[in-house]
Coordinates of C-alpha atoms in Angstrom, one line a residue:
X1263 CA 101.0 79.6 119.9
X1264 CA 99.7 81.1 123.0
X1265 CA 97.4 84.1 123.7
X1266 CA 97.3 86.6 126.4
X1267 CA 94.2 86.9 128.4
X1268 CA 93.8 89.9 130.7
X1269 CA 93.0 88.1 133.9
X1270 CA 90.6 89.5 136.6
X1271 CA 92.5 88.9 139.8
X1272 CA 90.3 89.0 142.9
X1273 CA 93.5 88.7 144.9
X1274 CA 94.7 92.2 143.7
X1275 CA 91.2 93.8 144.2
X1276 CA 91.3 94.7 140.5
X1277 CA 88.7 96.8 138.8
X1278 CA 88.6 97.0 135.1
X1279 CA 88.6 100.5 133.5
X1280 CA 86.1 101.8 131.0
X1281 CA 88.3 100.5 128.3
X1282 CA 88.1 97.1 130.0
X1283 CA 91.8 96.5 129.4
X1284 CA 93.7 98.3 132.2
X1285 CA 94.1 97.4 135.8
X1286 CA 93.0 100.1 138.3
X1287 CA 93.4 100.2 142.1
X1288 CA 95.5 97.1 142.3
X1289 CA 97.4 96.3 145.4
X1290 CA 101.1 97.1 144.7
X1291 CA 103.0 93.9 144.0
X1292 CA 105.6 94.7 146.6
X1293 CA 102.8 95.1 149.3
X1294 CA 101.8 91.5 149.2
X1295 CA 102.3 90.3 152.8
X1296 CA 99.6 87.7 153.3
X1297 CA 101.0 84.7 155.2
X1298 CA 99.4 82.3 152.8
X1299 CA 101.1 83.8 149.7
X1300 CA 104.3 82.5 148.0
X1301 CA 103.1 78.9 148.6
X1302 CA 101.9 77.5 145.3
X1303 CA 102.3 77.6 141.5
X1304 CA 99.2 79.7 141.4
X1305 CA 100.7 82.3 143.6
X1306 CA 103.6 82.7 141.1
X1307 CA 101.1 82.9 138.2
X1308 CA 98.9 85.5 139.9
X1309 CA 101.9 87.7 140.7
X1310 CA 103.2 87.6 137.1
X1311 CA 99.8 88.2 135.4
X1312 CA 100.0 92.0 135.6
X1313 CA 103.3 92.1 133.7
X1314 CA 101.5 90.8 130.6
X1315 CA 99.9 94.3 130.4
X1316 CA 103.4 95.6 129.4
X1317 CA 102.9 94.1 125.9
X1318 CA 101.6 96.6 123.3
X1319 CA 98.1 96.1 121.9
X1320 CA 95.1 97.9 120.6
X1321 CA 93.9 101.0 122.5
X1322 CA 90.3 101.9 122.3
X1323 CA 90.3 105.1 120.3
X1324 CA 92.9 104.9 117.6
X1325 CA 94.4 102.5 115.0
X1326 CA 96.3 100.6 117.7
X1327 CA 99.2 98.5 116.5
X1328 CA 99.4 100.0 113.0
X1329 CA 99.8 103.6 113.9
X1330 CA 102.9 103.0 116.1
X1331 CA 105.2 104.3 113.3
X1332 CA 103.8 107.8 113.9
X1333 CA 107.0 108.4 115.8
X1334 CA 109.2 107.8 112.7
X1335 CA 109.7 108.7 109.1
X1336 CA 107.2 106.1 108.0
X1337 CA 104.2 108.2 108.9
X1338 CA 103.1 111.8 109.2
X1339 CA 100.9 112.5 112.3
X1340 CA 99.1 115.8 112.5
X1341 CA 101.1 116.6 115.7
X1342 CA 104.7 116.0 114.7
X1343 CA 107.0 113.8 116.7
X1344 CA 109.0 116.0 119.1
X1345 CA 112.0 113.7 119.2
X1346 CA 112.5 113.8 115.4
X1347 CA 111.6 117.5 115.6
X1348 CA 114.4 118.1 118.1
X1349 CA 112.2 120.3 120.3
X1350 CA 112.0 118.2 123.5
X1351 CA 112.3 119.8 126.9
X1352 CA 114.3 118.6 129.8
X1353 CA 111.8 117.1 132.3
X1354 CA 111.9 117.9 136.0
X1355 CA 110.4 114.6 136.9
X1356 CA 109.1 111.5 135.1
X1357 CA 110.2 111.4 131.5
X1358 CA 110.0 107.6 131.4
X1359 CA 112.7 107.2 134.2
X1360 CA 110.4 104.9 136.1
X1361 CA 111.5 101.9 138.2
X1362 CA 108.3 100.5 139.7
X1363 CA 108.2 97.7 137.2
X1364 CA 111.8 96.8 137.9
X1365 CA 111.1 96.7 141.7
X1366 CA 108.0 94.7 141.3
X1367 CA 109.6 92.0 139.1
X1368 CA 112.5 91.9 141.6
X1369 CA 109.9 91.2 144.4
X1370 CA 109.1 88.0 142.4
X1371 CA 112.8 87.1 142.1
X1372 CA 113.3 87.6 145.9
X1373 CA 110.3 85.3 146.8
X1374 CA 110.0 82.5 144.3
X1375 CA 112.3 80.3 146.4
X1376 CA 109.7 80.3 149.1
X1377 CA 107.3 78.4 146.8
X1378 CA 110.1 75.9 146.0
X1379 CA 110.7 75.4 149.7
X1380 CA 107.0 75.0 150.4
X1381 CA 106.6 72.4 147.7
X1382 CA 109.7 70.6 148.8
X1383 CA 111.6 71.1 145.6
X1384 CA 111.5 72.4 142.0
X1385 CA 108.9 71.4 139.5
X1386 CA 108.6 72.0 135.8
X1387 CA 105.7 74.4 136.4
X1388 CA 107.7 76.4 139.0
X1389 CA 110.6 76.6 136.7
X1390 CA 108.4 77.9 133.9
X1391 CA 107.2 80.8 136.1
X1392 CA 110.8 81.5 137.1
X1393 CA 111.5 81.7 133.4
X1394 CA 108.7 84.2 133.0
X1395 CA 110.3 86.3 135.8
X1396 CA 113.6 86.4 134.0
X1397 CA 111.8 87.3 130.7
X1398 CA 109.9 90.2 132.1
X1399 CA 112.9 91.7 133.9
X1400 CA 114.8 91.6 130.5
X1401 CA 111.7 93.0 128.7
X1402 CA 111.5 95.9 131.2
X1403 CA 115.2 96.7 131.2
X1404 CA 115.4 96.6 127.4
X1405 CA 112.8 99.3 127.2
X1406 CA 114.8 101.4 129.6
X1407 CA 118.0 100.7 127.7
X1408 CA 116.5 101.9 124.4
X1409 CA 115.4 105.1 126.0
X1410 CA 118.3 106.0 128.3
X1411 CA 121.3 103.8 127.4
X1412 CA 123.4 103.0 130.5
X1413 CA 121.4 102.3 133.7
X1414 CA 121.7 101.3 137.3
X1415 CA 121.2 97.5 137.5
X1416 CA 118.9 96.2 140.2
X1417 CA 118.3 92.5 140.7
X1418 CA 116.6 92.8 144.1
X1419 CA 113.8 95.0 145.6
X1420 CA 115.2 98.0 147.5
X1421 CA 114.0 99.6 150.6
X1422 CA 113.8 103.4 151.1
X1423 CA 117.0 103.5 153.0
X1424 CA 119.0 101.1 150.7
X1425 CA 122.3 102.6 149.6
X1426 CA 121.9 100.9 146.2
X1427 CA 119.3 103.6 145.4
X1428 CA 122.2 105.9 144.8
X1429 CA 124.0 103.5 142.4
X1430 CA 125.6 105.1 139.3
X1431 CA 124.7 104.1 135.8
X1432 CA 126.5 101.2 134.4
X1433 CA 127.6 101.3 130.7
X1434 CA 125.0 100.2 128.2
X1435 CA 126.9 97.1 127.1
X1436 CA 127.0 95.9 130.7
X1437 CA 123.2 96.4 130.9
X1438 CA 122.8 94.7 127.5
X1439 CA 124.8 91.7 128.7
X1440 CA 122.7 91.4 131.8
X1441 CA 119.5 91.6 129.8
X1442 CA 120.8 88.8 127.5
X1443 CA 121.8 86.8 130.6
X1444 CA 118.3 87.1 132.0
X1445 CA 116.9 85.9 128.6
X1446 CA 119.3 82.9 128.6
X1447 CA 117.8 82.0 132.0
X1448 CA 114.3 82.5 130.6
X1449 CA 115.1 80.3 127.7
X1450 CA 116.5 77.6 130.0
X1451 CA 113.4 77.6 132.3
X1452 CA 110.5 78.3 130.0
X1453 CA 108.6 75.4 128.5
X1454 CA 108.5 75.0 124.7
X1455 CA 104.8 74.3 125.2
X1456 CA 103.7 76.9 127.7
X1457 CA 100.7 76.7 130.0
X1458 CA 97.6 78.2 128.4
X1459 CA 97.9 81.9 127.4
X1460 CA 101.5 82.3 128.6
X1461 CA 104.8 83.0 126.9
X1462 CA 107.0 80.1 126.0
X1463 CA 110.7 79.5 125.3
X1464 CA 110.4 80.7 121.7
X1465 CA 109.1 84.1 122.8
X1466 CA 112.2 84.5 124.8
X1467 CA 114.4 83.5 121.9
X1468 CA 112.6 86.0 119.6
X1469 CA 113.2 88.8 122.2
X1470 CA 116.8 87.7 122.5
X1471 CA 117.3 88.0 118.7
X1472 CA 115.8 91.5 118.9
X1473 CA 117.9 92.7 121.8
X1474 CA 121.2 91.3 120.5
X1475 CA 120.7 92.8 117.0
X1476 CA 119.8 96.2 118.6
X1477 CA 122.9 96.3 120.8
X1478 CA 125.2 95.1 118.0
X1479 CA 124.1 97.7 115.5
X1480 CA 124.0 100.4 118.1
X1481 CA 127.6 99.7 119.1
X1482 CA 128.7 99.5 115.5
X1483 CA 127.0 102.6 114.1
X1484 CA 127.4 104.8 117.1
X1485 CA 131.2 104.1 117.4
X1486 CA 133.2 107.3 117.8
X1487 CA 130.2 109.3 118.8
X1488 CA 129.0 110.5 122.3
X1489 CA 126.8 107.4 122.3
X1490 CA 129.5 104.9 121.5
X1491 CA 130.7 102.1 123.8
X1492 CA 134.2 101.7 125.0
X1493 CA 135.8 98.5 123.8
X1494 CA 132.7 97.7 121.7
X1495 CA 132.3 94.2 120.5
X1496 CA 129.3 94.4 118.1
X1497 CA 130.2 91.0 116.5
X1498 CA 129.5 89.2 119.8
X1499 CA 125.9 90.6 119.7
X1500 CA 125.4 89.8 116.1
X1501 CA 126.4 86.2 116.7
X1502 CA 123.9 86.0 119.6
X1503 CA 121.2 87.4 117.4
X1504 CA 122.0 84.7 114.7
X1505 CA 122.1 81.9 117.3
X1506 CA 118.8 82.9 118.9
X1507 CA 117.1 83.3 115.6
X1508 CA 118.3 79.9 114.3
X1509 CA 116.9 78.2 117.4
X1510 CA 113.5 79.5 116.5
X1511 CA 114.0 78.7 112.8
X1512 CA 115.3 75.2 113.3
X1513 CA 112.5 74.3 115.8
X1514 CA 110.1 73.8 112.9
X1515 CA 107.2 75.3 114.9
X1516 CA 106.8 78.5 112.9
X1517 CA 106.6 79.4 109.3
X1518 CA 105.7 82.3 107.0
X1519 CA 101.9 82.0 106.7
X1520 CA 100.4 81.6 103.3
X1521 CA 101.4 82.2 99.7
X1522 CA 99.6 85.3 98.6
X1523 CA 99.2 88.9 99.6
X1524 CA 95.8 88.1 100.9
X1525 CA 97.5 85.9 103.5
X1526 CA 99.7 88.8 104.5
X1527 CA 96.7 91.0 104.9
X1528 CA 94.8 88.5 107.0
X1529 CA 97.7 88.3 109.5
X1530 CA 96.7 91.7 110.8
X1531 CA 92.9 91.8 110.9
X1532 CA 91.8 88.5 112.5
X1533 CA 90.3 88.0 116.0
X1534 CA 91.9 84.5 116.5
X1535 CA 95.5 83.9 115.5
X1536 CA 95.8 80.7 117.4
X1537 CA 96.2 78.5 114.3
X1538 CA 98.5 80.9 112.4
X1539 CA 101.9 79.4 112.1
X1540 CA 103.7 82.8 111.8
X1541 CA 102.4 84.2 115.0
X1542 CA 104.7 83.4 118.0
X1543 CA 102.7 85.4 120.5
X1544 CA 99.6 87.5 120.4
X1545 CA 97.0 89.3 122.5
X1546 CA 93.4 88.3 122.3
X1547 CA 90.4 90.7 122.7
X1548 CA 86.9 89.5 123.9
X1549 CA 83.6 91.3 123.4
X1550 CA 82.2 92.6 126.6
X1551 CA 85.5 92.3 128.3
X1552 CA 88.4 94.2 126.6
X1553 CA 87.2 94.8 123.0
X1554 CA 88.4 98.0 121.3
X1555 CA 87.3 100.6 118.8
X1556 CA 90.1 99.9 116.3
X1557 CA 88.0 99.0 113.3
X1558 CA 85.8 102.1 113.8
X1559 CA 88.8 104.3 113.5
X1560 CA 91.3 102.4 111.4
X1561 CA 88.9 101.4 108.6
X1562 CA 86.8 104.4 108.1
X1563 CA 88.8 107.5 109.0
X1564 CA 92.2 108.9 108.4
X1565 CA 93.1 109.1 112.0
X1566 CA 94.9 112.4 111.7
X1567 CA 97.9 110.7 110.2
X1568 CA 99.1 109.2 107.0
X1569 CA 101.9 107.0 105.5
X1570 CA 104.8 109.0 104.2
X1571 CA 106.0 109.3 100.6
X1572 CA 109.4 108.0 101.8
X1573 CA 107.8 104.7 102.9
X1574 CA 105.8 104.4 99.7
X1575 CA 108.9 104.9 97.5
X1576 CA 110.7 102.1 99.3
X1577 CA 108.5 99.4 97.8
X1578 CA 110.0 97.7 94.8
X1579 CA 108.3 97.1 91.5
X1580 CA 107.1 93.6 90.7
X1581 CA 110.2 93.0 88.6
X1582 CA 112.3 93.3 91.8
X1583 CA 113.8 96.6 90.9
X1584 CA 113.5 100.0 92.7
X1585 CA 111.2 102.6 91.2
X1586 CA 114.2 104.8 90.2
X1587 CA 115.3 102.3 87.6
X1588 CA 112.4 100.0 86.8
X1589 CA 110.6 100.3 83.5
X1590 CA 107.5 98.9 85.2
X1591 CA 107.1 102.0 87.4
X1592 CA 104.0 104.0 86.3
X1593 CA 104.8 107.1 88.1
X1594 CA 102.9 108.7 91.0
X1595 CA 100.4 111.0 89.3
X1596 CA 97.6 109.2 91.2
X1597 CA 97.3 106.2 93.5
X1598 CA 96.2 103.8 90.8
X1599 CA 99.3 104.5 88.8
X1600 CA 101.6 104.6 91.8
X1601 CA 100.5 101.1 93.0
X1602 CA 100.6 99.6 89.5
X1603 CA 103.3 96.9 89.2
X1604 CA 104.4 97.4 92.7
X1605 CA 105.2 95.0 95.6
X1606 CA 101.7 93.9 96.6
X1607 CA 102.4 94.8 100.2
X1608 CA 102.1 98.5 99.3
X1609 CA 98.4 98.2 98.5
X1610 CA 98.1 95.9 101.5
X1611 CA 99.0 98.7 103.9
X1612 CA 97.5 101.7 102.1
X1613 CA 94.0 102.2 100.7
X1614 CA 93.8 102.4 96.9
X1615 CA 90.8 103.4 94.9
X1616 CA 88.4 100.4 94.7
X1617 CA 89.6 98.8 98.0
X1618 CA 86.6 97.7 100.1
X1619 CA 85.9 99.7 103.2
X1620 CA 83.0 97.5 104.1
X1621 CA 80.2 95.5 102.4
X1622 CA 78.6 98.8 101.1
X1623 CA 81.5 101.1 100.5
X1624 CA 84.8 101.2 98.5
X1625 CA 87.6 103.6 99.0
X1626 CA 87.6 106.5 96.5
X1627 CA 90.0 109.2 97.9
X1628 CA 91.9 109.9 101.1
X1629 CA 90.1 112.5 103.3
X1630 CA 92.8 115.1 103.1
X1631 CA 90.0 117.7 103.0
X1632 CA 88.5 116.8 106.3
X1633 CA 89.6 117.9 109.8
X1634 CA 90.4 116.3 113.1
X1635 CA 90.7 112.6 113.4
X1636 CA 89.0 112.2 110.0
X1637 CA 91.9 113.7 108.2
X1638 CA 94.6 111.8 106.3
X1639 CA 97.6 114.0 106.4
X1640 CA 99.5 112.7 103.4
X1641 CA 96.9 111.3 101.0
X1642 CA 98.1 107.8 101.8
X1643 CA 95.5 106.4 104.2
X1644 CA 96.7 103.4 106.3
X1645 CA 94.9 100.1 105.6
X1646 CA 97.0 97.6 107.5
X1647 CA 95.0 95.9 110.1
X1648 CA 91.6 97.1 108.7
X1649 CA 88.8 94.7 108.3
X1650 CA 86.0 95.6 105.8
X1651 CA 83.2 94.7 108.2
X1652 CA 80.4 97.3 108.6
X1653 CA 79.1 95.7 111.8
X1654 CA 82.4 96.1 113.6
X1655 CA 82.8 99.6 112.3
X1656 CA 79.4 100.6 113.7
X1657 CA 79.7 98.9 117.1
X1658 CA 81.0 100.8 120.1
X1659 CA 83.9 98.7 121.6
X1660 CA 82.9 96.0 119.1
X1661 CA 86.2 95.1 117.6
X1662 CA 88.2 92.0 118.7
X1663 CA 91.0 92.3 116.2
X1664 CA 94.0 90.6 117.7
X1665 CA 97.4 92.3 118.3
X1666 CA 100.5 90.5 117.3
X1667 CA 103.3 90.8 119.9
X1668 CA 106.0 88.6 118.2
X1669 CA 105.9 87.1 114.7
X1670 CA 108.2 84.9 112.8
X1671 CA 108.9 87.4 110.1
X1672 CA 110.8 89.6 112.5
X1673 CA 113.0 86.7 113.6
X1674 CA 113.8 86.0 109.9
X1675 CA 114.7 89.6 109.3
X1676 CA 116.8 89.7 112.5
X1677 CA 118.7 86.6 111.3
X1678 CA 119.4 88.0 107.8
X1679 CA 120.6 91.4 109.1
X1680 CA 122.8 89.9 111.8
X1681 CA 124.4 87.5 109.4
X1682 CA 125.0 90.3 106.9
X1683 CA 126.6 92.4 109.6
X1684 CA 128.9 89.5 110.3
X1685 CA 129.8 89.2 106.7
X1686 CA 128.7 85.6 106.6
X1687 CA 125.3 85.8 104.9
X1688 CA 125.0 83.5 101.9
X1689 CA 122.3 82.7 99.4
X1690 CA 121.0 79.8 101.4
X1691 CA 120.6 82.2 104.4
X1692 CA 118.6 84.6 102.2
X1693 CA 116.5 81.8 100.8
X1694 CA 115.4 80.7 104.2
X1695 CA 114.7 84.2 105.5
X1696 CA 114.0 87.2 103.3
X1697 CA 113.0 85.2 100.2
X1698 CA 110.3 83.4 102.2
X1699 CA 108.7 86.8 102.9
X1700 CA 109.0 87.9 99.2
X1701 CA 107.7 84.6 97.9
X1702 CA 104.6 84.9 100.0
X1703 CA 103.5 88.0 98.0
X1704 CA 104.9 86.7 94.7
X1705 CA 107.9 89.1 94.6
X1706 CA 111.2 88.0 93.0
X1707 CA 113.9 86.5 95.1
X1708 CA 116.8 88.6 96.4
X1709 CA 119.8 87.2 94.7
X1710 CA 123.3 87.9 95.9
X1711 CA 125.5 89.3 93.2
X1712 CA 122.5 90.4 91.1
X1713 CA 121.2 93.3 93.2
X1714 CA 120.1 96.2 91.1
X1715 CA 121.8 99.4 92.1
X1716 CA 119.4 102.0 93.4
X1717 CA 120.5 105.7 93.1
X1718 CA 118.0 106.5 95.9
X1719 CA 119.3 103.9 98.5
X1720 CA 118.8 105.2 102.0
X1721 CA 122.3 104.1 103.0
X1722 CA 124.7 104.6 100.0
X1723 CA 127.8 104.1 102.2
X1724 CA 126.6 100.5 103.0
X1725 CA 126.7 97.5 100.8
X1726 CA 123.9 96.8 98.3
X1727 CA 123.0 93.7 100.4
X1728 CA 122.6 95.6 103.7
X1729 CA 120.5 98.3 101.9
X1730 CA 118.2 95.7 100.5
X1731 CA 117.9 93.9 103.9
X1732 CA 117.0 97.2 105.5
X1733 CA 114.5 97.9 102.8
X1734 CA 112.9 94.5 103.3
X1735 CA 112.6 95.1 107.0
X1736 CA 111.0 98.5 106.4
X1737 CA 108.5 97.1 103.9
X1738 CA 107.5 93.9 105.7
X1739 CA 107.2 95.5 109.2
X1740 CA 105.7 98.8 108.0
X1741 CA 103.6 100.6 110.5
X1742 CA 104.0 98.0 113.2
X1743 CA 106.2 100.1 115.4
X1744 CA 109.7 99.0 114.6
X1745 CA 110.9 101.9 112.5
X1746 CA 112.0 104.4 115.2
X1747 CA 114.0 101.7 117.0
X1748 CA 115.7 100.9 113.6
X1749 CA 116.5 104.5 112.9
X1750 CA 118.0 105.0 116.4
X1751 CA 120.2 101.9 116.3
X1752 CA 121.4 102.5 112.8
X1753 CA 122.3 106.2 113.6
X1754 CA 120.2 107.1 110.6
X1755 CA 119.5 110.8 111.2
X1756 CA 120.7 111.8 107.8
X1757 CA 117.5 110.3 106.4
X1758 CA 115.3 113.0 108.0
X1759 CA 117.3 115.9 109.5
X1760 CA 116.5 119.2 107.8
X1761 CA 113.9 117.4 105.7
X1762 CA 110.1 117.4 105.8
X1763 CA 108.2 114.2 105.2
X1764 CA 106.0 114.5 102.1
X1765 CA 102.8 112.9 100.9
X1766 CA 101.0 111.9 97.7
X1767 CA 100.7 114.0 94.6
X1768 CA 97.6 116.2 95.1
X1769 CA 94.9 116.0 92.4
X1770 CA 92.6 119.0 92.7
X1771 CA 90.0 117.4 90.5
X1772 CA 89.4 114.8 93.3
X1773 CA 88.6 117.6 95.8
X1774 CA 86.4 120.2 94.0
X1775 CA 86.6 123.5 95.7
X1776 CA 89.2 122.5 98.3
X1777 CA 92.3 124.6 98.3
X1778 CA 93.3 124.8 102.0
X1779 CA 96.3 122.4 101.6
X1780 CA 100.0 122.9 101.7
X1781 CA 101.9 121.5 98.7
X1782 CA 105.6 121.6 97.8
X1783 CA 106.9 123.1 94.5
X1784 CA 106.2 119.7 92.7
X1785 CA 102.6 119.4 93.9
X1786 CA 103.2 116.8 96.7
X1787 CA 101.3 117.2 99.9
X1788 CA 103.6 119.0 102.4
X1789 CA 101.7 118.8 105.7
X1790 CA 104.5 120.2 107.8
X1791 CA 105.3 123.1 105.5
X1792 CA 104.3 125.8 108.0
X1793 CA 105.0 124.1 111.3
X1794 CA 108.4 122.7 110.3
X1795 CA 109.7 125.1 107.7
X1796 CA 113.2 123.9 108.1
X1797 CA 112.3 120.2 108.5
X1798 CA 113.1 117.9 111.4
X1799 CA 115.7 119.4 113.7
X1800 CA 116.7 116.2 115.4
X1801 CA 120.1 116.8 117.1
X1802 CA 122.5 114.0 116.4
X1803 CA 124.6 114.7 119.4
X1804 CA 121.6 114.7 121.8
X1805 CA 118.4 113.1 120.6
X1806 CA 119.4 109.5 120.3
X1807 CA 118.7 109.0 124.0
X1808 CA 116.1 110.5 126.3
X1809 CA 117.3 112.9 129.1
X1810 CA 117.2 111.9 132.8
X1811 CA 114.9 114.1 134.7
X1812 CA 116.5 116.9 136.7
X1813 CA 115.1 115.8 140.1
X1814 CA 116.7 112.4 139.7
X1815 CA 120.1 114.0 139.2
X1816 CA 119.6 116.1 142.3
X1817 CA 118.5 113.2 144.4
X1818 CA 121.2 110.8 143.2
X1819 CA 124.3 112.7 142.4
X1820 CA 126.1 109.6 141.2
X1821 CA 123.9 109.7 138.1
X1822 CA 125.2 111.4 135.0
X1823 CA 123.1 113.1 132.3
X1824 CA 122.9 111.8 128.7
X1825 CA 125.0 113.6 126.0
X1826 CA 123.8 116.9 124.9
X1827 CA 121.4 117.5 127.7
X1828 CA 122.0 119.9 130.6
X1829 CA 121.8 118.8 134.2
X1830 CA 119.2 121.4 135.1

């Protein structure tokens, strides 16, 4: 396992921001003209270092990695997500249609041969950095693919007069194939044991499994819609996802960490994950350099968000059955009852009465009665990633909680889903993927042929097996930022369109004198009752992709707008 260090590069005249984690005033990568550059391995390393900033991590003033599902049906932020809400505006400029990172990584690809020539031939170290270059171009393009679909493909840096600047968009499957081809190159060149603090071959394999599963499911579930792909071949992508996942699984380097829910909890609140066998890649934070305020905000306030009732209801009971049919379910009159006899991961991600906040305090009630960042919108206050440490909670920029970038659990879930989509998943496959995750928290195995029917399945038109695989993904990866991507690739708007996300059952006795709260007819917290009276208005013929900005369409008339959006 390797960590990311944010490197101070004198070469780039870098200044650290007040958050001590962002680069300011750096020389543009495409402006490097020094005669003595592109000579050594170190030059390749220095050039690539800023791309590590593209990985997500903790920011300084919020809950960091564990509030990323605020853009999905898993959480209910105080300011609702405009994409789900269906109220986005067509941008004149910007809107995420940015190509500076593509150009910068292509500067690397256009120049690494100079290092090879200067050294008199290829070396294993040079090859490794070449592999990083292919990885980061794939990583950058995959982000653009998810946002916009089809794209122009650039594999060289362009000048201001280059005719390729006016290239049209290529179909999304062509772009996906090129992303996967770049990842194949990365896998070929990257070392299994990377230089200190850098990505390795298995990081590229993990990303490949993610990309291939995304494109396969997109092509399958968007077929026949404005977002579909002509001559789609989702099975080819599912097979690539399976093959990439298996290479990680068969390598023997990684495993599901621990055998208790405490081990699951500790994955997300440690400063050093270097010895954790489940973590494929992570970001380190250092006091006095790039520490964050995550524990001050995540542990002790609601953060103006909350976990949704929909996510809470997805967790099975300890007998392995869904709440709709399990005799073990104790109802939801209060959190103690609701969490009784439930998958232990539920209490691991949400504070329940009696959970420690720090050495002096225990959780009693969610602050639905408070305002601003202190508020919990749903009565389900997120706990995932929190560390009950008073010293960290009191220190300004005093938290060094690590951020996981890739973990083995996602690879296992990608493998199981891709195999199920191919129709080739068997019990052995389940035992070496999903059941490893369930066994860690002492949950019953998923057994093919013995799946309990759930009248509340999210996807009643799919097989019981796919429903349970998707449930397991939602539960295991809850609040880590995967959910919106999953909803988009599954074309799952039926889950939330014309609906409002709800919260916990409100108990007035826990909040004496507090009445300023919106509840539905059954007494559940209904935070969006006034601001979204008709629920989310996501438009299925428009909102699965972002719009291209108007100015870009005017500048390059070979570009076409995404479905449902006007050109101006």
